[in-house]
Coordinates of N, CA and C in Angstrom, one line a residue:
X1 N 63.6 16.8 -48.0 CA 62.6 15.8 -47.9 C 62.6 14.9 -49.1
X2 N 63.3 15.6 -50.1 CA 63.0 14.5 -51.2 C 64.0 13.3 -51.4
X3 N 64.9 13.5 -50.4 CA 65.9 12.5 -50.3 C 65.2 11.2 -49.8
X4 N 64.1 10.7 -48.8 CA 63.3 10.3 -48.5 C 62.5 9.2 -50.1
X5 N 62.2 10.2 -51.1 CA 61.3 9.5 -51.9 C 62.9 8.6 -53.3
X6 N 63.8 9.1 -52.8 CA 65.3 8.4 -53.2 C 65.1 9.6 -54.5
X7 N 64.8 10.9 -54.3 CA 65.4 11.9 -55.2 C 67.2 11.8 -54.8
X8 N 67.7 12.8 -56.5 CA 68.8 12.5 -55.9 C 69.1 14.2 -56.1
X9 N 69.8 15.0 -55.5 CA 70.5 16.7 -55.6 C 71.4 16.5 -56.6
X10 N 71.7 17.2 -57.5 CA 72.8 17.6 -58.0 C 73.8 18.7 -57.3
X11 N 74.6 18.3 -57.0 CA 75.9 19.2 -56.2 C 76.5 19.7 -57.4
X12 N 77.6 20.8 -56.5 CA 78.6 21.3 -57.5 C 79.2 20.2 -57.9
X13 N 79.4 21.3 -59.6 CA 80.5 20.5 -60.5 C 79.0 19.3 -61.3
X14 N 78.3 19.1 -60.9 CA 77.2 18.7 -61.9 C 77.5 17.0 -61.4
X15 N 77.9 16.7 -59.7 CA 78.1 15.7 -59.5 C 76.5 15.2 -58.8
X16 N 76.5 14.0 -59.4 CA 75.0 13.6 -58.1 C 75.1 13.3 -57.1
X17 N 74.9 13.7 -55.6 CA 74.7 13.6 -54.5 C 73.7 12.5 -54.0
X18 N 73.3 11.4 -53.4 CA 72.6 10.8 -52.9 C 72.9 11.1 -51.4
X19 N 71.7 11.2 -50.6 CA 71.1 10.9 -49.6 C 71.6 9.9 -48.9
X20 N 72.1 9.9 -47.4 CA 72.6 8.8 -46.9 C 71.5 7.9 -46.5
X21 N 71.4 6.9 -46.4 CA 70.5 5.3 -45.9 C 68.9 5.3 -47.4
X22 N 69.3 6.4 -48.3 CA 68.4 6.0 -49.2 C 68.4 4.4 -49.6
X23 N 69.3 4.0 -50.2 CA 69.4 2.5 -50.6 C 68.9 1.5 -49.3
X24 N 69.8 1.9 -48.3 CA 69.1 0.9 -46.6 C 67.9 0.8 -46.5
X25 N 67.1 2.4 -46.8 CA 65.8 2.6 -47.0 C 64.7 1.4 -47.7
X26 N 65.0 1.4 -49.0 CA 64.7 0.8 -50.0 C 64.7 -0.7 -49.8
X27 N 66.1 -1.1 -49.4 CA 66.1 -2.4 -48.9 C 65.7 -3.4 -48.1
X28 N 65.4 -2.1 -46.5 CA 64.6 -2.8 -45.8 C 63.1 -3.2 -46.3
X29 N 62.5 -1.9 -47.1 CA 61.0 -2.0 -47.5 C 60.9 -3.3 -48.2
X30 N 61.9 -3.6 -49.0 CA 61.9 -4.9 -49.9 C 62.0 -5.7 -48.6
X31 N 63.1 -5.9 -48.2 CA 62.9 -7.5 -47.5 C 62.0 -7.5 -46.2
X32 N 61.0 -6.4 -46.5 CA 60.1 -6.3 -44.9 C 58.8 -7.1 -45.9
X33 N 58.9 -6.4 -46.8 CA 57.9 -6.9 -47.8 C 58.0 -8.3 -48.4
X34 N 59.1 -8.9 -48.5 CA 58.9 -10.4 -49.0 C 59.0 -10.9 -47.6
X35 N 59.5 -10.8 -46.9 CA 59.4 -11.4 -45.6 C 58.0 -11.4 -44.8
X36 N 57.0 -10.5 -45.1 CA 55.6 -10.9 -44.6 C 54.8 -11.6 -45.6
X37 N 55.1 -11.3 -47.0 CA 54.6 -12.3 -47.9 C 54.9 -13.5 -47.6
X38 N 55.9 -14.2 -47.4 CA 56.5 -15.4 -46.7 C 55.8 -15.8 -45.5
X39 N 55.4 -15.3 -44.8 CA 55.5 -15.6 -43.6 C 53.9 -15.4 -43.9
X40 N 52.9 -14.9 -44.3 CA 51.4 -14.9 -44.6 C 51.5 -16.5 -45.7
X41 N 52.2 -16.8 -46.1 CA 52.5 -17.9 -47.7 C 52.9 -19.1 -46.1
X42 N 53.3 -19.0 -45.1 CA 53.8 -20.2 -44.5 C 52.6 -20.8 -43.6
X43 N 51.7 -19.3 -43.5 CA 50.7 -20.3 -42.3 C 49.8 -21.2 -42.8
X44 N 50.2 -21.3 -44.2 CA 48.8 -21.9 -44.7 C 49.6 -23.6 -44.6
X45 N 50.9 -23.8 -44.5 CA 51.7 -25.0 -44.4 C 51.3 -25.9 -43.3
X46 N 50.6 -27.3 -44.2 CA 50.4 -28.5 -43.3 C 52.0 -29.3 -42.4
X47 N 51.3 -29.5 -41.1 CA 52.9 -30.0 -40.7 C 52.1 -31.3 -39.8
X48 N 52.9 -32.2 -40.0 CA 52.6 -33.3 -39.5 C 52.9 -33.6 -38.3
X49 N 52.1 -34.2 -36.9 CA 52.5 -34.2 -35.9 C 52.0 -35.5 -35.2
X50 N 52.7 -36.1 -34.1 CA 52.1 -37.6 -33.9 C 51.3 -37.4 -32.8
X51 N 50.2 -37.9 -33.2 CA 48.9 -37.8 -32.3 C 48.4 -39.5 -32.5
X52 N 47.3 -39.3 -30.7 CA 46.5 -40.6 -29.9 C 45.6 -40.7 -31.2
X53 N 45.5 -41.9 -32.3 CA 44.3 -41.8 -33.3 C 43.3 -42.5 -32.5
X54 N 43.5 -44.0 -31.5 CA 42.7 -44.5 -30.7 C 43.2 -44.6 -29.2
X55 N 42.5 -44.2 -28.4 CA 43.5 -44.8 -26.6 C 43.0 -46.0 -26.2
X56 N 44.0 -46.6 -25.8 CA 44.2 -47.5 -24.8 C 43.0 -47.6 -23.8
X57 N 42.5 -48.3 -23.6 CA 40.8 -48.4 -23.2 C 40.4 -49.7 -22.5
X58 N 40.4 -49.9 -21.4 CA 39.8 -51.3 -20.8 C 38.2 -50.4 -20.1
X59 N 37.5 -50.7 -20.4 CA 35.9 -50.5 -20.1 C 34.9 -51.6 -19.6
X60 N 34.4 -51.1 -18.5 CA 34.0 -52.4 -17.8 C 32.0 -52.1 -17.4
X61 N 31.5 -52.7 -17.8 CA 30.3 -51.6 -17.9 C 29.2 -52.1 -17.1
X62 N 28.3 -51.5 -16.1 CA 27.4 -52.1 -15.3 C 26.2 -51.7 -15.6
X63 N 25.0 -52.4 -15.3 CA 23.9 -52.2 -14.9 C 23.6 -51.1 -13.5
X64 N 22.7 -50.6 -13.4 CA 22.2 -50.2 -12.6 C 22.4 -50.6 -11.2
X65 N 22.3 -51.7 -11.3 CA 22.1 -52.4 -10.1 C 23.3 -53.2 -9.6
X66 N 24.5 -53.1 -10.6 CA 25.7 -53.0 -10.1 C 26.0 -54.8 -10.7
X67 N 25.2 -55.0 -11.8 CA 25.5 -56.5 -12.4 C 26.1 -56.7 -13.0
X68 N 27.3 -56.9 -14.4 CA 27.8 -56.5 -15.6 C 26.6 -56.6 -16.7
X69 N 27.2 -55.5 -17.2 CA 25.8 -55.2 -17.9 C 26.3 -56.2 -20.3
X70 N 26.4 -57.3 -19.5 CA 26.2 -58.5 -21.0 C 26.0 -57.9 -22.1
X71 N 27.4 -58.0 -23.2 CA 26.4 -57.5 -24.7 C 26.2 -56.0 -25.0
X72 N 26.4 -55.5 -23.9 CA 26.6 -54.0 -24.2 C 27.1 -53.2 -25.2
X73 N 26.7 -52.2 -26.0 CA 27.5 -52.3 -27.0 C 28.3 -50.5 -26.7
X74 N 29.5 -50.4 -26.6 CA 30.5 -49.3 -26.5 C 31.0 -48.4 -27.9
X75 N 31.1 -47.6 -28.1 CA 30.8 -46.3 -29.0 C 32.5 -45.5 -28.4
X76 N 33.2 -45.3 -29.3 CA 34.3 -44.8 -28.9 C 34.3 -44.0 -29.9
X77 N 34.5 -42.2 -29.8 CA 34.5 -41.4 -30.7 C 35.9 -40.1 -30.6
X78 N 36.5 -40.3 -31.5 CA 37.3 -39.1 -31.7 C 36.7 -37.8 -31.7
X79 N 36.9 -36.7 -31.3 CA 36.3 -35.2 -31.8 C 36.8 -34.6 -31.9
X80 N 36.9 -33.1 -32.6 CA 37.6 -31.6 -32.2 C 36.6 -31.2 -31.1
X81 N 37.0 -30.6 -30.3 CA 36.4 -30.6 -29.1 C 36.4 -28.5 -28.8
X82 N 37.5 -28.4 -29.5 CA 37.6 -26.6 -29.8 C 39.0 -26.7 -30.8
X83 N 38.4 -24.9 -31.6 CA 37.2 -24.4 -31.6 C 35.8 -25.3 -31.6
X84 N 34.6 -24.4 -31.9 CA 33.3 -25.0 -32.5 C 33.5 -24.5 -33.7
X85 N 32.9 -25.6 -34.4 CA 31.9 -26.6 -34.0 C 32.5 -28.3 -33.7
X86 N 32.0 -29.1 -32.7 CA 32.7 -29.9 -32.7 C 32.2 -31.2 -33.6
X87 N 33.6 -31.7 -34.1 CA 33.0 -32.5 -35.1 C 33.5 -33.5 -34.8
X88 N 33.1 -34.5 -35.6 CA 33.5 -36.2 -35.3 C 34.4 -36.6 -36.6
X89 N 35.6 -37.3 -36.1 CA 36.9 -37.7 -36.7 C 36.6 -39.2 -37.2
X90 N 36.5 -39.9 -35.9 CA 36.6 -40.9 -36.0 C 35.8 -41.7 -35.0
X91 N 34.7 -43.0 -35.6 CA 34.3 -43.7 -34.3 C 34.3 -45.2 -34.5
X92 N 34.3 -45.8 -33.3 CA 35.0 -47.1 -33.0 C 33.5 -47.8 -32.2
X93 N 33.2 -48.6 -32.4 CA 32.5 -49.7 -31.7 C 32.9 -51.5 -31.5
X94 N 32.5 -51.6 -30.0 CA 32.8 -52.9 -29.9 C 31.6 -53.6 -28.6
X95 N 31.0 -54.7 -28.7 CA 30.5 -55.1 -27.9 C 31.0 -56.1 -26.4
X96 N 30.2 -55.7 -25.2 CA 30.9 -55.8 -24.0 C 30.9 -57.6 -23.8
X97 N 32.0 -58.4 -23.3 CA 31.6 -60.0 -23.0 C 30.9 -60.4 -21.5
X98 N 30.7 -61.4 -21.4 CA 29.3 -62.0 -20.0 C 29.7 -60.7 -19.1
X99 N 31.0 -60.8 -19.1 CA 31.6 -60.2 -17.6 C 30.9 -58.6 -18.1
X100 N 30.8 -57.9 -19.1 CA 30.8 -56.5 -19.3 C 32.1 -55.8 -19.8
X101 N 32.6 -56.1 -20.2 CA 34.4 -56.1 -20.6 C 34.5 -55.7 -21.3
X102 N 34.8 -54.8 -22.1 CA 35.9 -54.5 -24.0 C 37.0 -53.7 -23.6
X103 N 37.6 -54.0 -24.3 CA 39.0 -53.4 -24.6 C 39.6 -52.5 -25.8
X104 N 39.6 -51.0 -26.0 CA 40.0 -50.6 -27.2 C 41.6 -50.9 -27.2
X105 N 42.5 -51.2 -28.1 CA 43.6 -51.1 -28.5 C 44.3 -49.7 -28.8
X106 N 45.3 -48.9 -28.4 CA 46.3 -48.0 -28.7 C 46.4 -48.0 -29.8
X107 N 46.5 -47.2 -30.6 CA 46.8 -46.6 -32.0 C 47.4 -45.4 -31.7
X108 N 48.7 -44.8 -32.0 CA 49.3 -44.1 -32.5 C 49.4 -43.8 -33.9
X109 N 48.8 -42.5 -34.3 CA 49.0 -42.2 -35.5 C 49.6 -40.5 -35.9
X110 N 49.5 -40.2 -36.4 CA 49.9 -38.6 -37.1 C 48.5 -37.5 -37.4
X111 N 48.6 -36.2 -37.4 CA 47.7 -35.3 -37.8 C 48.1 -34.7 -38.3
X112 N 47.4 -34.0 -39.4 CA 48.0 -32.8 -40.5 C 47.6 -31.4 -39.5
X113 N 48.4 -30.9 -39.2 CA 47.3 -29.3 -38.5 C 48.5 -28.0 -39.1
X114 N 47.7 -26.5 -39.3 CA 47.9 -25.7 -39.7 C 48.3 -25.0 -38.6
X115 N 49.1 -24.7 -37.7 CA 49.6 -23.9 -36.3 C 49.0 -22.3 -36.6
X116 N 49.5 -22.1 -37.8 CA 49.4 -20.7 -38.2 C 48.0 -19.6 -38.3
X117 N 46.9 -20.7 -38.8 CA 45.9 -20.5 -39.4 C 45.2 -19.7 -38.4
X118 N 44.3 -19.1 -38.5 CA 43.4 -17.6 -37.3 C 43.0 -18.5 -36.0
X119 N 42.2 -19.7 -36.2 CA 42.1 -20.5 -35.3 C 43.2 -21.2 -34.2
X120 N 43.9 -21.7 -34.6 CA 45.0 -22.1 -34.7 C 45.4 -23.8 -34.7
X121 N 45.5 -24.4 -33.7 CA 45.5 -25.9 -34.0 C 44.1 -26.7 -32.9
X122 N 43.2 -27.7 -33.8 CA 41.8 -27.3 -32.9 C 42.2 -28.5 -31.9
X123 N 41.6 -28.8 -30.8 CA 41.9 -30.1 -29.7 C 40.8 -30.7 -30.2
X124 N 41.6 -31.9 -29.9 CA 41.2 -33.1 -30.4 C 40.8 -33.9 -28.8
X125 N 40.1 -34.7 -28.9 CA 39.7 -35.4 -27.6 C 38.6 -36.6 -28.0
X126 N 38.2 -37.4 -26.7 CA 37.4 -38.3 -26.9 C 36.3 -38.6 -26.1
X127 N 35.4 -39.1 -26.5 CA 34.1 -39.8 -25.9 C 33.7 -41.1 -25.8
X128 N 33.4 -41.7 -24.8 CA 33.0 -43.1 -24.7 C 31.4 -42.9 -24.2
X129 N 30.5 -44.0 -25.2 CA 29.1 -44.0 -24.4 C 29.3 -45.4 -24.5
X130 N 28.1 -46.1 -23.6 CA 27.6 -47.7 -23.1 C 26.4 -47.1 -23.6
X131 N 25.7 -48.5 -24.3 CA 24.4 -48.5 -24.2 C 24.0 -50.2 -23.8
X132 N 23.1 -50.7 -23.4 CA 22.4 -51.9 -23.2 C 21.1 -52.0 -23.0
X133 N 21.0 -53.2 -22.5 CA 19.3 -53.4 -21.8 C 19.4 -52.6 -20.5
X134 N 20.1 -52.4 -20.0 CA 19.6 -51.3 -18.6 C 19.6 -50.1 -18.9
X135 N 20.1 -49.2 -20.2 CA 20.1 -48.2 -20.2 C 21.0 -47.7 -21.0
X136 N 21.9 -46.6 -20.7 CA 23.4 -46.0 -21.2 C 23.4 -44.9 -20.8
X137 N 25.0 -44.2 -20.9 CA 25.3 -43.6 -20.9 C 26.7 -42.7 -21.6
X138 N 27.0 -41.6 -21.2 CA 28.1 -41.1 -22.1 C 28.7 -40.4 -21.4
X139 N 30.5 -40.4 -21.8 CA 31.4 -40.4 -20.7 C 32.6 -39.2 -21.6
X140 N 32.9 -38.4 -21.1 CA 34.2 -37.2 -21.9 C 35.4 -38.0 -21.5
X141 N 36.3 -38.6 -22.3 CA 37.5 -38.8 -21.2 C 38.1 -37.6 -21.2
X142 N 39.2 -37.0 -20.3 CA 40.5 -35.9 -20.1 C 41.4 -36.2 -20.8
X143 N 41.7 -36.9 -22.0 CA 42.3 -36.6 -22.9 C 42.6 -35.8 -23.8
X144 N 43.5 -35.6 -24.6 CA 44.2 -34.6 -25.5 C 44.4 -35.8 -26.5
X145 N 44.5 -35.2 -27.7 CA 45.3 -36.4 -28.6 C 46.7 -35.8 -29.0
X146 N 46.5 -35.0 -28.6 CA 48.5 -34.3 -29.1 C 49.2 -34.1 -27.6
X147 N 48.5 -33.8 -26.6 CA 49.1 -33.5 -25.7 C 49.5 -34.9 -24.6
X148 N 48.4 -35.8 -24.9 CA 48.7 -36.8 -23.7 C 49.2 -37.9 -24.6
X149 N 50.0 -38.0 -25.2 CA 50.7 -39.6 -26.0 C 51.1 -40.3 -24.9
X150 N 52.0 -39.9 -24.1 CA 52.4 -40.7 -22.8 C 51.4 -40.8 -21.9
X151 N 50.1 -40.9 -22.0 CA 49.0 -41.6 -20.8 C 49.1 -42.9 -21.6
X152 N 49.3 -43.7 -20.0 CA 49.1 -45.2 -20.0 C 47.2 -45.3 -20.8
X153 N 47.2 -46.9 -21.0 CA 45.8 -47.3 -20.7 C 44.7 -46.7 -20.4
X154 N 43.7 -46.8 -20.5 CA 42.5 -46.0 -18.7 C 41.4 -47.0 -18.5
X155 N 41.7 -47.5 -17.4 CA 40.6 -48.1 -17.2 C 39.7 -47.3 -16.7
X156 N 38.4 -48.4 -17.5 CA 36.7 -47.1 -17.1 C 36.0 -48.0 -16.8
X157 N 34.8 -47.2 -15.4 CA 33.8 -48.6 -15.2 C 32.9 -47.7 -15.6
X158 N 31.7 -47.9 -15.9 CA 30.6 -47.1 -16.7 C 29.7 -47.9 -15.8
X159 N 28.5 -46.9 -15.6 CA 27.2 -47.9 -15.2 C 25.6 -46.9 -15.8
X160 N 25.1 -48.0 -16.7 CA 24.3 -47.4 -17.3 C 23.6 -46.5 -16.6
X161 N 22.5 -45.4 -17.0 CA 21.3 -44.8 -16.6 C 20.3 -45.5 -17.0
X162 N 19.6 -46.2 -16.1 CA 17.9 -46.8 -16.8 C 17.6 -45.7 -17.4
X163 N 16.2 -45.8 -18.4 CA 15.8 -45.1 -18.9 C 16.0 -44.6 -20.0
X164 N 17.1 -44.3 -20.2 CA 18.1 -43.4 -21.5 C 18.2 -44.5 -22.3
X165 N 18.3 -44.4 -23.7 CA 18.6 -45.4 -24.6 C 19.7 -45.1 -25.6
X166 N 20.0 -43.7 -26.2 CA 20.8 -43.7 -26.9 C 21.9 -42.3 -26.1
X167 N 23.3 -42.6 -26.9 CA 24.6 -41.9 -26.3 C 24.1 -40.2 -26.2
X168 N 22.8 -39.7 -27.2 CA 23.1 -38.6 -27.4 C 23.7 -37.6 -28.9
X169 N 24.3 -38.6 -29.0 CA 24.9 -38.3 -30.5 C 25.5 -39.4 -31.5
X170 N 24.5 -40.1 -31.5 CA 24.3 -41.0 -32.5 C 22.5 -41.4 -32.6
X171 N 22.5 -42.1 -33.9 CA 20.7 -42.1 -34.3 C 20.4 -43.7 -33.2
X172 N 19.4 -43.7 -32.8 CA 19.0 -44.7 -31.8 C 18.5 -45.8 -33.3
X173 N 19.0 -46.9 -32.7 CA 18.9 -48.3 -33.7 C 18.3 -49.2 -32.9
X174 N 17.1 -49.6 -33.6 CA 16.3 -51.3 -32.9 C 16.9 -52.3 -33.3

C-alpha cells in the first residue's frame, strides 16, 4: 500500500525498487489539478459576440377607434429578459408623424457575455410601448438579440388602450 503514497521498497542488494504507475500517478493528479484550475480561471473570460443592439422597426400606431394616433410618442427598450431580474440595457424613443408612423433603424452591435459563469449567458430581448392622447400600450417583441440577427425588419401596428397612460415601466411625464 505504500507504493500508492510514492513510498519506495528497498530490494536486494540495497537497490530501490519503485512501484509501477507511481510517477503516472503523480502526474495525472498534477495535470488533473492545473487543468481544473484553468478551466475554473477560464469561465470568468469575457468573449465577444455580435448581437441585435437596435431592430429594425416600422411601427404604425392607432387610436382606439382605428384613426392614426398623431404625435404619439414610442419607447423602444432593450432588456435581459432571463435570468431575473430583468434589467434595462438600453432605451430609444421617437415620436409618431400625422400618419402615426416611426421607424427604428437596425443597429448591429457586439456583447461581452461570460458562457461559463453559474447563470450562464442571460437573454436579451425587447419591448415597444405607444403612448398618446388615446391612451397606450406595451408590446414584448419575439426577439432574441443573439439568436435572431437574421430577422428582417418587423412591422408593428399598435393600437392604444384608452384609459392607460403610461408603458408600465417608465415614470408618467406631463
Amino acid at each position: 500500500m505504500s507504493w500508492c503514497l510514492g513510498a519506495r521498497a528497498v530490494g536486494r542488494g540495497g537497490r530501490r525498487v519503485s512501484a509501477p504507475g507511481v510517477m503516472m500517478v503523480r502526474w495525472l493528479g498534477l495535470v488533473g489539478l492545473a487543468g481544473g484550475l484553468m478551466g475554473l480561471g477560464a469561465c470568468c473570460l469575457p468573449w465577444a459576440v455580435d448581437a441585435i443592439e437596435q431592430p429594425g422597426l416600422e411601427v404604425q400606431v392607432l387610436r382606439a377607434d382605428g384613426q392614426p394616433a398623431a404625435g404619439a410618442e414610442i419607447l423602444l427598450r432593450r432588456l435581459i429578459t432571463a435570468p431575473p431580474p430583468r434589467d434595462e440595457l438600453a432605451r430609444w424613443a421617437v415620436i409618431a408623424d400625422e400618419q402615426g408612423r416611426a421607424r427604428f433603424e437596425r443597429v448591429i452591435g457586439s456583447d461581452t457575455v461570460m458562457p461559463l459563469m453559474m447563470h450562464g449567458v442571460p437573454d436579451v430581448g425587447f419591448e415597444v410601448c405607444a403612448r398618446g392622447e388615446g391612451g397606450a400600450i406595451t408590446e414584448a417583441l419575439g426577439l432574441d438579440a443573439r439568436r435572431d440577427l437574421d430577422a428582417a425588419s418587423l412591422d408593428l401596428t399598435l393600437t392604444l388602450e384608452p384609459g392607460r397612460r403610461s408603458c408600465g415601466w417608465e415614470p408618467v411625464t406631463e
